[in-house]
Amino acid sequence: MKTLTNPIKVIFFDIDETLYYKKETRIPTSIIEQVLPRLKAKGIIPAISTGRTYGAFPEALKPLMNKDGFELFVTINGQYNIYKDKVITKYSLSTERVERVIDKLKQLNIEYAVVTTDEIAVSKNTDQVEVSLRPIKADYIVDPDYHLSHEVFQLLAFYKEDQEDDIQNLNVLEDDLKEVRWHQYSVDLLNKHNSKAKGIKDVLAHLGIGIENSMAFGDGLNDVEMLSTVGYGVAMGNAEPSIKELADYVTLPIEQDGVLVALEKLGVI
């Protein structure tokens, strides 16, 4: 365990399996009754840092999105970042770039989705789409041309790992995009220079807070840059093994109140 030496002024939380127990569709009671009020009492800003778009936040989280809870949001893997309803930075993809990706995915018979600030629109409903996307946003849109009339910040592509060679061989990503797998059937496709870490740097600069005074909790592969960038990175006990290896501290799983345990153990609250 790395010693926590700098005072923490803001803490970024991933949503799925960090703040939100997806299996039971709930936020742990310890987050609501202990973590948030105790952080607020110490003047520490609780923030969300997620791959989800704002419009796909879990219903269980929405009552906590206010002055007593979360007002700072790094969303869509750092592509759209908000503080107190003000957009701090945003990074969208051009329609032409989106269409090049879509054309190549069509050649491979791979379904896709585009992600806007509020919606996710899929090209077609399939079993892979249903299984991976419905737990994230049950009311997603089915419209293969949604990108033609909306600003797109990220794409999703629905394929398994055994198709990754096809993606590379057809040069779907070209030299400006990257893929981040979040489900056995789906990956995020986004600007290779962007990540949760970039969004975090943007909002910290806006707030005038040094990176050394930030902390983050995460569990998934899209948390690599975030945990490697903040002043102190905590991996959940249910995190991917590679996430645990790079974290400064590994806490208990979400169902064992891992966030509260870590914050108390490290003396943050």
Coordinates of C-alpha atoms in Angstrom, one line a residue:
M1 CA 0.0 0.0 0.0
K2 CA 1.3 3.4 -1.0
T3 CA 1.2 6.0 1.7
L4 CA -1.3 8.8 1.1
T5 CA 0.8 12.0 1.6
N6 CA -1.2 14.8 0.0
P7 CA -4.5 16.3 1.2
I8 CA -7.3 15.0 -1.0
K9 CA -9.6 17.7 -2.4
V10 CA -11.6 15.7 -5.0
I11 CA -12.4 12.0 -5.5
F12 CA -13.5 10.5 -8.8
F13 CA -15.6 7.4 -8.7
D14 CA -16.3 5.0 -11.6
I15 CA -20.0 4.0 -11.7
D16 CA -20.4 0.4 -12.6
E17 CA -19.2 -2.1 -9.9
T18 CA -17.6 0.8 -8.0
L19 CA -20.5 3.0 -7.0
Y20 CA -23.3 1.0 -8.5
Y21 CA -23.8 -2.6 -7.8
K22 CA -25.2 -3.6 -11.2
K23 CA -26.3 -7.1 -10.1
E24 CA -28.7 -5.7 -7.6
T25 CA -29.3 -2.3 -9.4
R26 CA -28.4 -0.3 -6.3
I27 CA -26.0 2.1 -4.7
P28 CA -24.6 0.7 -1.5
T29 CA -26.2 2.2 1.6
S30 CA -22.7 3.1 2.9
I31 CA -22.2 5.5 -0.1
I32 CA -25.4 7.3 0.6
E33 CA -25.4 7.4 4.4
Q34 CA -21.6 7.6 5.1
V35 CA -19.3 8.4 2.2
L36 CA -21.1 11.4 0.6
P37 CA -22.1 13.3 3.7
R38 CA -18.7 12.7 5.3
L39 CA -16.8 13.9 2.2
K40 CA -19.0 17.0 2.0
A41 CA -18.4 17.7 5.6
K42 CA -14.7 17.8 5.0
G43 CA -15.0 19.9 1.9
I44 CA -13.9 17.1 -0.4
I45 CA -15.6 17.1 -3.8
P46 CA -17.1 13.7 -4.8
A47 CA -17.1 13.3 -8.6
I48 CA -18.3 10.8 -11.2
S49 CA -15.8 9.5 -13.8
T50 CA -17.5 7.0 -16.1
G51 CA -17.6 5.5 -19.6
R52 CA -21.4 6.1 -19.5
T53 CA -23.1 9.0 -21.2
Y54 CA -25.0 11.4 -18.9
G55 CA -28.3 10.0 -20.2
A56 CA -27.4 6.5 -19.3
F57 CA -26.7 7.0 -15.6
P58 CA -28.5 4.4 -13.4
E59 CA -31.8 5.5 -11.9
A60 CA -30.4 4.7 -8.5
L61 CA -27.7 7.3 -8.9
K62 CA -29.9 10.2 -10.0
P63 CA -31.2 11.1 -6.5
L64 CA -27.6 11.7 -5.6
M65 CA -26.9 14.2 -8.4
N66 CA -27.3 17.4 -6.5
K67 CA -25.5 19.9 -4.2
D68 CA -25.4 17.3 -1.4
G69 CA -24.0 14.6 -3.7
F70 CA -22.4 14.7 -7.1
E71 CA -22.1 17.9 -9.1
L72 CA -18.9 17.1 -11.0
F73 CA -19.0 14.7 -13.9
V74 CA -16.4 13.2 -16.3
T75 CA -18.5 11.3 -18.8
I76 CA -18.2 9.2 -21.9
N77 CA -14.6 8.3 -20.9
G78 CA -13.6 12.0 -20.6
Q79 CA -15.3 13.2 -23.8
Y80 CA -18.0 15.3 -22.1
N81 CA -17.2 17.0 -18.8
I82 CA -19.5 19.0 -16.6
Y83 CA -19.5 20.9 -13.3
K84 CA -22.7 22.3 -11.8
D85 CA -24.5 22.0 -15.1
K86 CA -21.7 23.9 -17.0
V87 CA -19.8 22.1 -19.8
I88 CA -16.1 22.4 -19.0
T89 CA -14.8 20.5 -22.1
K90 CA -16.1 18.3 -24.8
Y91 CA -14.5 16.2 -27.6
S92 CA -16.8 15.0 -30.4
L93 CA -16.0 13.0 -33.5
S94 CA -16.7 14.4 -37.0
T95 CA -19.6 12.9 -38.9
E96 CA -17.1 11.9 -41.7
R97 CA -14.9 10.1 -39.2
V98 CA -17.9 8.3 -37.7
E99 CA -19.0 7.2 -41.1
R100 CA -15.6 5.7 -42.0
V101 CA -15.8 3.6 -38.9
I102 CA -19.4 2.5 -39.7
D103 CA -18.5 1.6 -43.3
K104 CA -15.7 -0.7 -42.1
L105 CA -17.8 -2.3 -39.4
K106 CA -20.5 -3.0 -41.9
Q107 CA -18.0 -4.8 -44.1
L108 CA -17.3 -7.1 -41.1
N109 CA -21.0 -7.5 -40.3
I110 CA -20.5 -5.9 -36.9
E111 CA -23.3 -3.9 -35.3
Y112 CA -22.5 -0.5 -33.8
A113 CA -23.9 2.2 -31.6
V114 CA -23.2 6.0 -31.5
V115 CA -23.0 7.8 -28.1
T116 CA -24.3 11.3 -27.7
T117 CA -24.5 13.4 -24.5
D118 CA -27.9 11.9 -23.7
E119 CA -28.5 8.9 -25.9
I120 CA -27.2 5.7 -27.3
A121 CA -28.4 4.7 -30.8
V122 CA -27.7 1.2 -32.2
S123 CA -27.6 0.1 -35.8
K124 CA -29.7 -3.0 -35.1
N125 CA -31.1 -5.0 -32.2
T126 CA -29.2 -8.3 -31.8
D127 CA -28.6 -10.7 -29.0
Q128 CA -25.1 -9.3 -28.4
V129 CA -26.5 -5.7 -28.3
E130 CA -29.3 -6.7 -25.9
V131 CA -27.0 -8.6 -23.5
S132 CA -24.3 -6.0 -23.3
L133 CA -26.2 -2.7 -23.6
R134 CA -29.6 -3.2 -21.9
P135 CA -28.1 -3.2 -18.4
I136 CA -26.5 0.1 -19.2
K137 CA -29.4 1.9 -20.9
A138 CA -32.6 -0.1 -21.4
D139 CA -34.3 2.5 -23.6
Y140 CA -31.6 2.8 -26.2
I141 CA -32.6 3.9 -29.7
V142 CA -32.5 1.7 -32.8
D143 CA -31.5 4.0 -35.7
P144 CA -28.5 3.3 -37.9
D145 CA -28.4 6.9 -39.2
Y146 CA -28.6 8.7 -35.8
H147 CA -25.1 10.1 -36.3
L148 CA -26.2 12.1 -39.2
S149 CA -28.3 14.5 -37.1
H150 CA -26.5 14.3 -33.7
E151 CA -23.1 15.2 -32.2
V152 CA -21.3 11.9 -31.5
F153 CA -18.6 11.5 -28.8
Q154 CA -17.9 7.8 -29.0
L155 CA -18.9 4.6 -30.8
L156 CA -19.6 1.2 -29.5
A157 CA -18.9 -1.9 -31.6
F158 CA -20.4 -5.3 -30.7
Y159 CA -17.9 -8.1 -31.3
K160 CA -16.0 -10.7 -29.3
E161 CA -12.3 -10.8 -28.8
D162 CA -11.8 -13.4 -31.6
Q163 CA -12.8 -10.7 -34.1
E164 CA -10.1 -8.2 -33.0
D165 CA -7.8 -9.4 -35.7
D166 CA -10.4 -8.5 -38.3
I167 CA -10.7 -5.0 -36.8
Q168 CA -6.9 -4.6 -37.1
N169 CA -6.7 -6.1 -40.6
L170 CA -9.3 -3.7 -41.9
N171 CA -7.7 -0.8 -40.0
V172 CA -11.0 0.3 -38.5
L173 CA -9.2 2.4 -35.9
E174 CA -6.8 4.0 -38.4
D175 CA -4.3 6.1 -36.4
D176 CA -6.6 8.2 -34.3
L177 CA -8.9 5.9 -32.4
K178 CA -8.5 3.2 -29.8
E179 CA -10.7 0.4 -28.4
V180 CA -11.4 -0.3 -24.8
R181 CA -13.3 -3.5 -24.0
W182 CA -16.0 -3.3 -21.4
H183 CA -18.0 -6.4 -22.1
Q184 CA -17.3 -9.8 -23.8
Y185 CA -19.5 -8.6 -26.7
S186 CA -18.7 -4.9 -26.8
V187 CA -15.9 -2.2 -26.9
D188 CA -15.8 1.5 -26.8
L189 CA -14.2 3.3 -29.8
L190 CA -12.9 6.7 -29.0
N191 CA -10.1 9.2 -29.7
K192 CA -6.8 7.5 -28.7
H193 CA -5.6 10.6 -27.0
N194 CA -8.7 10.9 -24.8
S195 CA -9.7 9.0 -21.6
K196 CA -11.1 9.5 -18.2
A197 CA -7.6 10.9 -17.2
K198 CA -7.9 13.7 -19.8
G199 CA -11.3 14.6 -18.6
I200 CA -10.1 14.6 -15.0
K201 CA -7.2 16.9 -15.9
D202 CA -9.6 19.3 -17.6
V203 CA -12.0 19.6 -14.7
L204 CA -9.1 19.9 -12.1
A205 CA -7.6 22.7 -14.1
H206 CA -11.0 24.4 -14.2
L207 CA -11.2 24.1 -10.4
G208 CA -7.6 25.1 -9.8
I209 CA -6.9 21.8 -8.0
G210 CA -3.6 20.0 -8.5
I211 CA -3.5 16.4 -9.7
E212 CA -1.7 15.4 -6.5
N213 CA -4.8 16.4 -4.5
S214 CA -7.0 14.0 -6.4
M215 CA -8.0 10.4 -5.8
A216 CA -10.0 7.9 -7.8
F217 CA -11.8 4.5 -7.4
G218 CA -12.3 2.1 -10.3
D219 CA -12.5 -1.5 -11.3
G220 CA -12.5 -1.8 -15.1
L221 CA -10.1 -1.5 -18.1
N222 CA -11.3 2.0 -18.9
D223 CA -10.0 3.0 -15.5
V224 CA -6.3 2.4 -16.3
E225 CA -5.4 5.9 -17.3
M226 CA -7.5 7.4 -14.5
L227 CA -5.9 5.4 -11.7
S228 CA -2.4 6.0 -13.2
T229 CA -2.9 9.7 -13.4
V230 CA -4.6 10.8 -10.1
G231 CA -2.6 11.5 -7.0
Y232 CA -3.9 8.3 -5.4
G233 CA -5.6 5.4 -7.2
V234 CA -7.8 2.8 -5.5
A235 CA -8.9 -0.5 -7.1
M236 CA -12.0 -2.2 -5.9
G237 CA -11.7 -5.8 -4.7
N238 CA -13.8 -6.9 -7.6
A239 CA -11.5 -5.1 -10.1
E240 CA -9.8 -6.6 -13.1
P241 CA -6.4 -8.1 -12.0
S242 CA -4.5 -5.6 -14.2
I243 CA -6.2 -2.7 -12.4
K244 CA -5.3 -4.1 -9.0
E245 CA -1.6 -4.3 -10.1
L246 CA -1.4 -0.6 -11.0
A247 CA -3.4 0.8 -8.1
D248 CA -1.9 2.4 -5.0
Y249 CA -4.3 0.5 -2.8
V250 CA -6.8 -2.4 -3.3
T251 CA -9.9 -2.3 -1.2
L252 CA -12.8 -4.7 -0.6
P253 CA -15.4 -5.5 -3.3
I254 CA -18.4 -3.2 -3.8
E255 CA -20.7 -5.5 -2.0
Q256 CA -18.5 -5.3 1.1
D257 CA -18.5 -1.5 1.2
G258 CA -15.1 -1.2 -0.4
V259 CA -15.3 2.5 -0.9
L260 CA -16.1 3.3 2.7
V261 CA -13.5 0.9 4.0
A262 CA -10.7 2.4 1.9
L263 CA -11.6 6.0 2.8
E264 CA -11.5 5.2 6.5
K265 CA -8.4 3.0 6.3
L266 CA -6.5 5.8 4.4
G267 CA -7.7 8.5 6.8
V268 CA -9.6 10.5 4.2
I269 CA -12.8 10.5 6.2

